[in-house]
Coordinates of N, CA, C and O and ligand atoms in Angstrom, one line a residue:
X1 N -43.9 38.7 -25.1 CA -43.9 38.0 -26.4 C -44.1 36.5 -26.1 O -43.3 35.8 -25.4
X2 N -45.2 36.1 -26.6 CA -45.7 34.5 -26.1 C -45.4 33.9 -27.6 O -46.0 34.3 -28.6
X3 N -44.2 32.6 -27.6 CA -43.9 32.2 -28.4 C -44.3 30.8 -28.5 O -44.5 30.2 -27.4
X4 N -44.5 30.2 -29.9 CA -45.6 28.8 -29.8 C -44.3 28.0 -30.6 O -43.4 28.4 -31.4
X5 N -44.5 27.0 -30.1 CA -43.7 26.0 -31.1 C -44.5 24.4 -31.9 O -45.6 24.0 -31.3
X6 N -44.2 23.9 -32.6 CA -45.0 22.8 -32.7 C -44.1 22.2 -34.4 O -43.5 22.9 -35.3
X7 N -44.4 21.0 -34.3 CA -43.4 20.1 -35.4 C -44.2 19.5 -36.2 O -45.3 19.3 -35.9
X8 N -43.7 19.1 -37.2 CA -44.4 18.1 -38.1 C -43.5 18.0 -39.6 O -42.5 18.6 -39.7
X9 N -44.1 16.9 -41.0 CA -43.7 16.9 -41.7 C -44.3 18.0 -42.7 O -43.8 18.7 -43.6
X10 N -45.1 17.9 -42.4 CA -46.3 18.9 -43.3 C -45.9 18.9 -45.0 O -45.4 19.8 -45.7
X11 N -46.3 17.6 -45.4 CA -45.7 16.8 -46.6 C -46.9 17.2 -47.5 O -47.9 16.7 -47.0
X12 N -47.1 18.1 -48.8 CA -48.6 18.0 -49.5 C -49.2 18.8 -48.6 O -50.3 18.5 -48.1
X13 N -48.7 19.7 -48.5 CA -50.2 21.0 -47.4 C -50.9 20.9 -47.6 O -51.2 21.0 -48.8
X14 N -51.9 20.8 -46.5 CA -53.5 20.9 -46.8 C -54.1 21.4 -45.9 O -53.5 21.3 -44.8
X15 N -55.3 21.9 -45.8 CA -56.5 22.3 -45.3 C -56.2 22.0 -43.3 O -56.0 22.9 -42.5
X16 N -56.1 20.6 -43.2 CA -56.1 20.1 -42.3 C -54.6 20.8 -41.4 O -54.6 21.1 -40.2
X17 N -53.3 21.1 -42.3 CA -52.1 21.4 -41.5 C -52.4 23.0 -41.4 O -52.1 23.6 -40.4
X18 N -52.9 23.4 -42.4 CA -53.3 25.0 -42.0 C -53.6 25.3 -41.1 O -53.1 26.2 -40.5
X19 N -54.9 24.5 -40.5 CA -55.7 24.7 -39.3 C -55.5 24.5 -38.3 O -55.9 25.1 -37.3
X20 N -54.4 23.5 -38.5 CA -53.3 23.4 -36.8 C -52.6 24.6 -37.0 O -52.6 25.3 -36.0
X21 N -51.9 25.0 -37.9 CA -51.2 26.2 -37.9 C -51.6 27.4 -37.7 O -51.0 28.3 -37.0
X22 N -52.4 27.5 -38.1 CA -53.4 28.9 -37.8 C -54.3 29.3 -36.5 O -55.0 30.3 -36.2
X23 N -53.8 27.9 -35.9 CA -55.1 28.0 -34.6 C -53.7 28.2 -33.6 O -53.6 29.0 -32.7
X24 N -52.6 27.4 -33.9 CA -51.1 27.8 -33.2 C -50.8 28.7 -33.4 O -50.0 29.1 -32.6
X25 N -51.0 29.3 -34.2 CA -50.7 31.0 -34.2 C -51.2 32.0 -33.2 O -50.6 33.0 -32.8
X26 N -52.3 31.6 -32.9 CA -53.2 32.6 -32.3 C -53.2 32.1 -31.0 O -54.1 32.5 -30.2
X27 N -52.4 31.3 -30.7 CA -52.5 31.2 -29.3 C -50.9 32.0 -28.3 O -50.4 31.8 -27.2
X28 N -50.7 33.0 -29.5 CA -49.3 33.6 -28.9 C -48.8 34.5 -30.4 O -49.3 34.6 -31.5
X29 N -48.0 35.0 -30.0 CA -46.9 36.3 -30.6 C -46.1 35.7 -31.9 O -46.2 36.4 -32.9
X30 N -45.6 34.7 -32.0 CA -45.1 34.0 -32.7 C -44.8 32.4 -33.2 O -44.0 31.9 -32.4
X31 N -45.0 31.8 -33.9 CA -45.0 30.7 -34.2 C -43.8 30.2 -35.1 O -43.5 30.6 -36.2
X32 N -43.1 29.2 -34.3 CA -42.1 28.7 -34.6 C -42.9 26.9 -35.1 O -43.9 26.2 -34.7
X33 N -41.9 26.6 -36.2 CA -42.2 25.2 -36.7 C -41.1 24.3 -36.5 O -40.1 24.5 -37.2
X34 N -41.1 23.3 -35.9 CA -39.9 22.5 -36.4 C -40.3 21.6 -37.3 O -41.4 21.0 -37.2
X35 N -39.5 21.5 -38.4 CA -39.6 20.6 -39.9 C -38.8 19.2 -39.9 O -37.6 19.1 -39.8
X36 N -39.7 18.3 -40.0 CA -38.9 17.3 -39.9 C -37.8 17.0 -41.1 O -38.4 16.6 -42.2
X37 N -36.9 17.0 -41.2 CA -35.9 16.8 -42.2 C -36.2 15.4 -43.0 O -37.1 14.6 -42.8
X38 N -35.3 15.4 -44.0 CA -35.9 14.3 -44.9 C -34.9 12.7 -44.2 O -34.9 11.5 -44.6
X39 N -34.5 13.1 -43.5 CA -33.5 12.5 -42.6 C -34.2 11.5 -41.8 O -34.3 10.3 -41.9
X40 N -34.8 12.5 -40.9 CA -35.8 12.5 -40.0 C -37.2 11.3 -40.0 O -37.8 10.5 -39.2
X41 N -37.3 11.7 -41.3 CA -38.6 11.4 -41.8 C -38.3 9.9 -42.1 O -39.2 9.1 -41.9
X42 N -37.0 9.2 -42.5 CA -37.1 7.9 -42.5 C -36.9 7.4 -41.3 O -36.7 6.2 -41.4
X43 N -36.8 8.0 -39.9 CA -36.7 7.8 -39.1 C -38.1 7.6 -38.8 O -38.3 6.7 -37.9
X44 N -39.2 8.1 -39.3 CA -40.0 8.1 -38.3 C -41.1 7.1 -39.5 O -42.3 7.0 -39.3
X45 N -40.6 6.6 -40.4 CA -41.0 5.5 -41.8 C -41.8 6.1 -42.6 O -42.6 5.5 -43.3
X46 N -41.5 7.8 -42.5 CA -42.3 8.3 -43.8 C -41.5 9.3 -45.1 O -40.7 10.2 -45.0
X47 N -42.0 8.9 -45.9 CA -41.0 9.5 -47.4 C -41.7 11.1 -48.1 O -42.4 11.2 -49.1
X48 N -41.4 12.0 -47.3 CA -42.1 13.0 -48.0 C -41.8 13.1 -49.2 O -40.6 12.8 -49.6
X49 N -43.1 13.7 -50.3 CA -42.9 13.7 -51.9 C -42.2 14.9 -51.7 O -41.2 15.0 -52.5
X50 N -42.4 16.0 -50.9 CA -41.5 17.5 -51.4 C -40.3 17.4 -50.5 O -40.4 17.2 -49.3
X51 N -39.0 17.5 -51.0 CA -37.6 17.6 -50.2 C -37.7 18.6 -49.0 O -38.3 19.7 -49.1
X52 N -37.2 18.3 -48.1 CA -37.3 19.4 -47.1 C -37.2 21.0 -47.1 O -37.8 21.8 -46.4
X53 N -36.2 21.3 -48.2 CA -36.3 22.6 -48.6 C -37.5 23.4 -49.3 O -38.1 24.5 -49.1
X54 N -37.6 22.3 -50.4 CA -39.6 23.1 -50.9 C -40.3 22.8 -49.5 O -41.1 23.6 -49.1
X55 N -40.2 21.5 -48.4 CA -41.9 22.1 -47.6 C -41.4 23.0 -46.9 O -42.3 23.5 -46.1
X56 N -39.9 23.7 -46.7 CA -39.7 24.6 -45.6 C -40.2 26.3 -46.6 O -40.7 27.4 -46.3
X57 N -39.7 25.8 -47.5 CA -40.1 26.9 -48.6 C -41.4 27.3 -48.4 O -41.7 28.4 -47.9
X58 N -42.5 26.2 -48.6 CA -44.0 26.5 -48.8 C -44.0 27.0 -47.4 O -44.3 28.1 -47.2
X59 N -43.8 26.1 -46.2 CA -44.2 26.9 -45.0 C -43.8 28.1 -44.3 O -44.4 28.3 -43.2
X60 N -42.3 29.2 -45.0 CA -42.0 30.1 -44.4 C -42.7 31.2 -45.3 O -42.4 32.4 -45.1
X61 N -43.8 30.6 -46.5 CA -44.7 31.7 -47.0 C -46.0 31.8 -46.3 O -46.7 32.7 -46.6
X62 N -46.1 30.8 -45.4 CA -47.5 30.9 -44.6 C -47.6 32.0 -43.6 O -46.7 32.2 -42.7
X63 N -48.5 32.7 -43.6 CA -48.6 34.1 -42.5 C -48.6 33.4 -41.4 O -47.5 33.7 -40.9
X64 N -49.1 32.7 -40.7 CA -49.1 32.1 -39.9 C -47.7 31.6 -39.0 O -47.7 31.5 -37.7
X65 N -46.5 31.3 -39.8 CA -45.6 31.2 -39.7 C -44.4 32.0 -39.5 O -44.0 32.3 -40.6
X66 N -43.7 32.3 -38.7 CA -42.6 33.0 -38.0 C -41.5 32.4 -38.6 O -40.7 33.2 -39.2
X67 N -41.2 30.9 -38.3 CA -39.8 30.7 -38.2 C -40.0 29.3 -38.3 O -40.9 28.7 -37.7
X68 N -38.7 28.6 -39.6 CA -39.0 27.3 -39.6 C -37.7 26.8 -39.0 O -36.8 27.5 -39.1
X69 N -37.6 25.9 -38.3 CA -36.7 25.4 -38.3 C -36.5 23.5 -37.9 O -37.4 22.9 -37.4
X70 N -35.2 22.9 -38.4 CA -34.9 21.7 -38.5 C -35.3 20.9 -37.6 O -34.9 21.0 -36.5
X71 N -36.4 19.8 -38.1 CA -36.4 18.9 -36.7 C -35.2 17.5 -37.2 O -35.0 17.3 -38.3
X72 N -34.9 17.0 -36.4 CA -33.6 16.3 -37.1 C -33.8 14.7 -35.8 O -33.4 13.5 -36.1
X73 N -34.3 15.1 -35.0 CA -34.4 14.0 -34.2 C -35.9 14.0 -33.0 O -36.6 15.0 -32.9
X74 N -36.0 12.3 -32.2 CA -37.2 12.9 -31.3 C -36.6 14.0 -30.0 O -37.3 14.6 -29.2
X75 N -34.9 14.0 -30.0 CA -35.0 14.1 -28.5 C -34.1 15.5 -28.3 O -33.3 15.8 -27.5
X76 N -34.7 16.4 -29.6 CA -34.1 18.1 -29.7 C -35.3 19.0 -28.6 O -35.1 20.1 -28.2
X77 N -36.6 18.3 -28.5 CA -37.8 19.2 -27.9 C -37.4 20.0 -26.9 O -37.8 21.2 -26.8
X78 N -36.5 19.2 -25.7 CA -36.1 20.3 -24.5 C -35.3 21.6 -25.1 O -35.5 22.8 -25.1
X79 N -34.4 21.1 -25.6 CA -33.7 22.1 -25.9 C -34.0 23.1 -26.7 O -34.0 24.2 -26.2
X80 N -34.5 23.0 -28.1 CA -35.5 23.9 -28.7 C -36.5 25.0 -27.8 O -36.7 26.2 -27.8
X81 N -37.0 24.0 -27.1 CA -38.0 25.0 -26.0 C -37.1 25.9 -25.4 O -37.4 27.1 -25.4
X82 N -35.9 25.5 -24.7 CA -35.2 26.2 -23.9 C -34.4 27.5 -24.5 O -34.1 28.6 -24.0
X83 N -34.1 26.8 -26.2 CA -33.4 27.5 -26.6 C -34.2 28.8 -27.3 O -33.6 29.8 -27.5
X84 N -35.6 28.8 -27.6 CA -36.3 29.3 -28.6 C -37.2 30.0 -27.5 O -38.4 30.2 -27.9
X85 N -37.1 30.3 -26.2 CA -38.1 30.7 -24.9 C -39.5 30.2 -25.5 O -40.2 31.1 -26.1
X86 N -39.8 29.0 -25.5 CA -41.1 29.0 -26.3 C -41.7 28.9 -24.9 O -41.1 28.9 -23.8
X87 N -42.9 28.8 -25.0 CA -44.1 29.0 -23.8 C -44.7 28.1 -23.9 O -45.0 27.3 -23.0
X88 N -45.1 28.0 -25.4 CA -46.3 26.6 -25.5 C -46.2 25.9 -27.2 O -46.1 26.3 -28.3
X89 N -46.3 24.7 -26.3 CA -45.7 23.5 -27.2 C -47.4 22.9 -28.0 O -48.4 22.8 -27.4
X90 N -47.2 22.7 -29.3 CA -48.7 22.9 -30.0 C -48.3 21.6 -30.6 O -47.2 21.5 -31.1
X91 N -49.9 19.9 -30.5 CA -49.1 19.2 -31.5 C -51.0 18.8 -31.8 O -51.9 18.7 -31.1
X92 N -50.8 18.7 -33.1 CA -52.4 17.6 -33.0 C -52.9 16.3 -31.9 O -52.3 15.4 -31.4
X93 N -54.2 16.6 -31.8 CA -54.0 15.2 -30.7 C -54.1 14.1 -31.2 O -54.7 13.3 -30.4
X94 N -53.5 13.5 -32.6 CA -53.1 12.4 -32.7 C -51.6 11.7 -32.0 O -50.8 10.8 -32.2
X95 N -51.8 12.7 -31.0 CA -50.2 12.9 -30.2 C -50.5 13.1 -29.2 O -49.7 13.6 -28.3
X96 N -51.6 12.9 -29.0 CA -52.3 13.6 -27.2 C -51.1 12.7 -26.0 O -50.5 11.7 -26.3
X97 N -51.0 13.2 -25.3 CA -49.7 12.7 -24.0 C -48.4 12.4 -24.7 O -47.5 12.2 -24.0
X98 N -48.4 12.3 -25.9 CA -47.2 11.7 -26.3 C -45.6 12.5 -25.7 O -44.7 11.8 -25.2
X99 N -45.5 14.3 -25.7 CA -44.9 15.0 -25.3 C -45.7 15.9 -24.2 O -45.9 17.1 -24.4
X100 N -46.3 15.2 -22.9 CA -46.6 15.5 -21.9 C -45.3 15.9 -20.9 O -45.4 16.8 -20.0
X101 N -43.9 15.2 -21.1 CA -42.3 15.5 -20.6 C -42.3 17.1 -20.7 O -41.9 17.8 -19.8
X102 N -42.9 17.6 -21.7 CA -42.6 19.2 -21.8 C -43.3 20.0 -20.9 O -42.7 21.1 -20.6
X103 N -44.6 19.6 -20.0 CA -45.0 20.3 -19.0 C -43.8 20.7 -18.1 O -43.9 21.7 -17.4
X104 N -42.9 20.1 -18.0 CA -41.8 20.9 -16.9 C -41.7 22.0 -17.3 O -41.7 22.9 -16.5
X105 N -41.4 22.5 -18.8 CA -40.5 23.3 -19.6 C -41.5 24.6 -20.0 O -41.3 25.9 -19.9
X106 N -42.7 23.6 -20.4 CA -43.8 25.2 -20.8 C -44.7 24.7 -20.8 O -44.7 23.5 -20.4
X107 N -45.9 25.3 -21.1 CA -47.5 24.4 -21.5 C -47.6 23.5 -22.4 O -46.7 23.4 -23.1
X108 N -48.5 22.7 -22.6 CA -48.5 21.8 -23.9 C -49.6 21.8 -23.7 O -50.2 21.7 -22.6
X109 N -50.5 22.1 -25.6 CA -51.8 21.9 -25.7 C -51.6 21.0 -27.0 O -50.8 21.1 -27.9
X110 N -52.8 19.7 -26.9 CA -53.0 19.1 -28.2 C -54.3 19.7 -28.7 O -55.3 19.7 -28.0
X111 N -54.3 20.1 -29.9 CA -55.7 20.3 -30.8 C -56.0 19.3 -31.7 O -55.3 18.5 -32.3
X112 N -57.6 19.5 -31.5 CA -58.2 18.7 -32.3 C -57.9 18.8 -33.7 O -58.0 19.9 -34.3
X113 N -57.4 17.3 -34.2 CA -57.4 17.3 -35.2 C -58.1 17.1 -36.4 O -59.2 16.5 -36.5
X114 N -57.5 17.7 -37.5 CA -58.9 17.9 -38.6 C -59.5 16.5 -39.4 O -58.9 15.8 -40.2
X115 N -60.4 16.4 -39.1 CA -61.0 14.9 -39.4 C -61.2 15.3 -41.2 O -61.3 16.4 -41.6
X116 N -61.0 14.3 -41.9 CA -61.0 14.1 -43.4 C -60.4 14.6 -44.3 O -60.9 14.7 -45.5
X117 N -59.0 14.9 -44.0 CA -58.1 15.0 -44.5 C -56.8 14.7 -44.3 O -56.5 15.3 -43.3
X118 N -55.9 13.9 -44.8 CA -54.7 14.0 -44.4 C -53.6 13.7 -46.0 O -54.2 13.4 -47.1
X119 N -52.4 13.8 -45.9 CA -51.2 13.6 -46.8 C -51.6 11.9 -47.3 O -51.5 11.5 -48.5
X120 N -52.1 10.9 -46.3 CA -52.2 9.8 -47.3 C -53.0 9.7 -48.0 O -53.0 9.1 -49.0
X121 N -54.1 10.5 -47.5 CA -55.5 10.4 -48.3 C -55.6 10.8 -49.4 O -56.3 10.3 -50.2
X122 N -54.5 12.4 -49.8 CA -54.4 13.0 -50.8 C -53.4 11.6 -51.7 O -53.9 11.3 -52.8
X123 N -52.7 11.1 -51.4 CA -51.5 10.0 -52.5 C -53.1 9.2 -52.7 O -53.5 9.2 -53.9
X124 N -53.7 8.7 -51.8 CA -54.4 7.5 -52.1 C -55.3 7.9 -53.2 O -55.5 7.4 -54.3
X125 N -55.8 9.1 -52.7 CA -57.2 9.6 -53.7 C -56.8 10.0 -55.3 O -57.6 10.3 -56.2
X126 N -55.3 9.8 -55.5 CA -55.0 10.3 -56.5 C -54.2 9.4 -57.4 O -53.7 9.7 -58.5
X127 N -53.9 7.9 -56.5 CA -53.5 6.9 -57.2 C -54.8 5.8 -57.5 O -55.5 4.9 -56.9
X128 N -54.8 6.4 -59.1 CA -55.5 6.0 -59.9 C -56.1 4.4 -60.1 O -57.1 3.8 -60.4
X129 N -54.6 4.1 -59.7 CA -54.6 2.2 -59.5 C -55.6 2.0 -58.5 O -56.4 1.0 -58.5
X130 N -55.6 2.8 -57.6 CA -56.6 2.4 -56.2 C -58.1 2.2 -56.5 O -58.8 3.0 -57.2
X131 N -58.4 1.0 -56.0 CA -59.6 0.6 -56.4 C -60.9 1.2 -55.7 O -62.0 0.6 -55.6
X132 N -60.8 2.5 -55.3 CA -62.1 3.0 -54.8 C -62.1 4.0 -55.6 O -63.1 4.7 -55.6
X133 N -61.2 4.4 -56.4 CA -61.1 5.6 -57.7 C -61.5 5.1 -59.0 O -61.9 6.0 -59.7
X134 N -61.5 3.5 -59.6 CA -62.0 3.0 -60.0 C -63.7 2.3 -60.2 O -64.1 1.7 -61.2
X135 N -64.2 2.6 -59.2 CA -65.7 2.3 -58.9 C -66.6 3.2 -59.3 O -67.8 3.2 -58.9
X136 N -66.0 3.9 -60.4 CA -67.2 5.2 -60.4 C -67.7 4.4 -61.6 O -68.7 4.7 -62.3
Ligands
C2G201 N1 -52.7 17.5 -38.5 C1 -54.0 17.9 -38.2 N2 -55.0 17.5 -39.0 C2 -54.7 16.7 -40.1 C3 -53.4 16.3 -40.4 C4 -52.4 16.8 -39.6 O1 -54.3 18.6 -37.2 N3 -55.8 16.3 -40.9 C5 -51.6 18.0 -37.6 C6 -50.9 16.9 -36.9 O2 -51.6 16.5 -35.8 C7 -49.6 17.5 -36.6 C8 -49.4 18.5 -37.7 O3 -50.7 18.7 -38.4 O4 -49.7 18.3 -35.4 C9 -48.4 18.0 -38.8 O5 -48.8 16.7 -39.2 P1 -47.7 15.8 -39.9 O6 -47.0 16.6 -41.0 O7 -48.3 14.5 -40.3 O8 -46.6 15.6 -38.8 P2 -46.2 14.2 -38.0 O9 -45.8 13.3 -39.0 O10 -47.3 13.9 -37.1 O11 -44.9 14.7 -37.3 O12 -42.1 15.3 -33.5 C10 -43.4 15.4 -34.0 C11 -43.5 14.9 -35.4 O13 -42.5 15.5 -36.2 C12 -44.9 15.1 -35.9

């Protein structure tokens, strides 16, 4: 049983978090998520629009998905791995070496991330006031 782990806010799902998810799936038996809490998230200076329970909601409907669980800080990773026998730690490579420390513990692969999409683009493209939605 080859178990994957990998974190994020995954705030406004889209296209782009699918495809990290779905490609972390298939690189093992089961896929674990750590969710960054809404805690968390001002920790890390971002305000998700869905409370941590709707995006843990939407993400324990994803097939792709095994198991969510709390990310609550940066420095739970060892333990999580240790505690969750994960094998391989999955992050986009907007994070490339960031959690390279985990090679002692299991594999770490960064994937390519999905170019033209992301959670600010969706707020931006949809705040009206924004003057590139106005130009038409
Ligand atoms: N991602 C992606 N392509 C996008 C957007 C996101 O591959 N267009 C990936 C990111 O690289 C990340 C995951 O989807 O691996 C979740 O992205 P976020 O929700 O933005 O997570 P982030 O804020 O980067 O939090 O401890 C790690 C942090 O919790 C990661």
């Amino acid at each position: 049983m080859t178990t994957v782990l990998t974190y994020g806010t995954f705030d406004l799902l889209h296209w782009g978090h699918i495809r990290l998810l779905e490609r972390a799936s298939k690189l093992g038996d089961q896929l674990i998520v750590g969710l960054s809490t809404d805690e968390f998230n001002a920790q890390k200076h971002k305000e998700a629009y869905h409370s941590y329970e709707h995006r843990k909601y939407i993400l324990e409907a994803i097939r792709y998905v095994n198991q969510v669980i709390p990310e609550k800080n940066w420095k739970q990773k060892i333990s999580d791995v240790k505690k969750y026998h994960v094998d391989i730690f999955v992050m986009g490579d907007d994070w490339k070496g960031q959690f390279d420390f985990l090679k002692e513990y299991c594999q770490v692969i960064y994937l390519p991330r999905t170019e033209g999409i992301s959670t600010t683009k969706i707020k931006d493209d949809l705040n009206f006031d924004h003057p590139s939605t106005n130009s038409k």
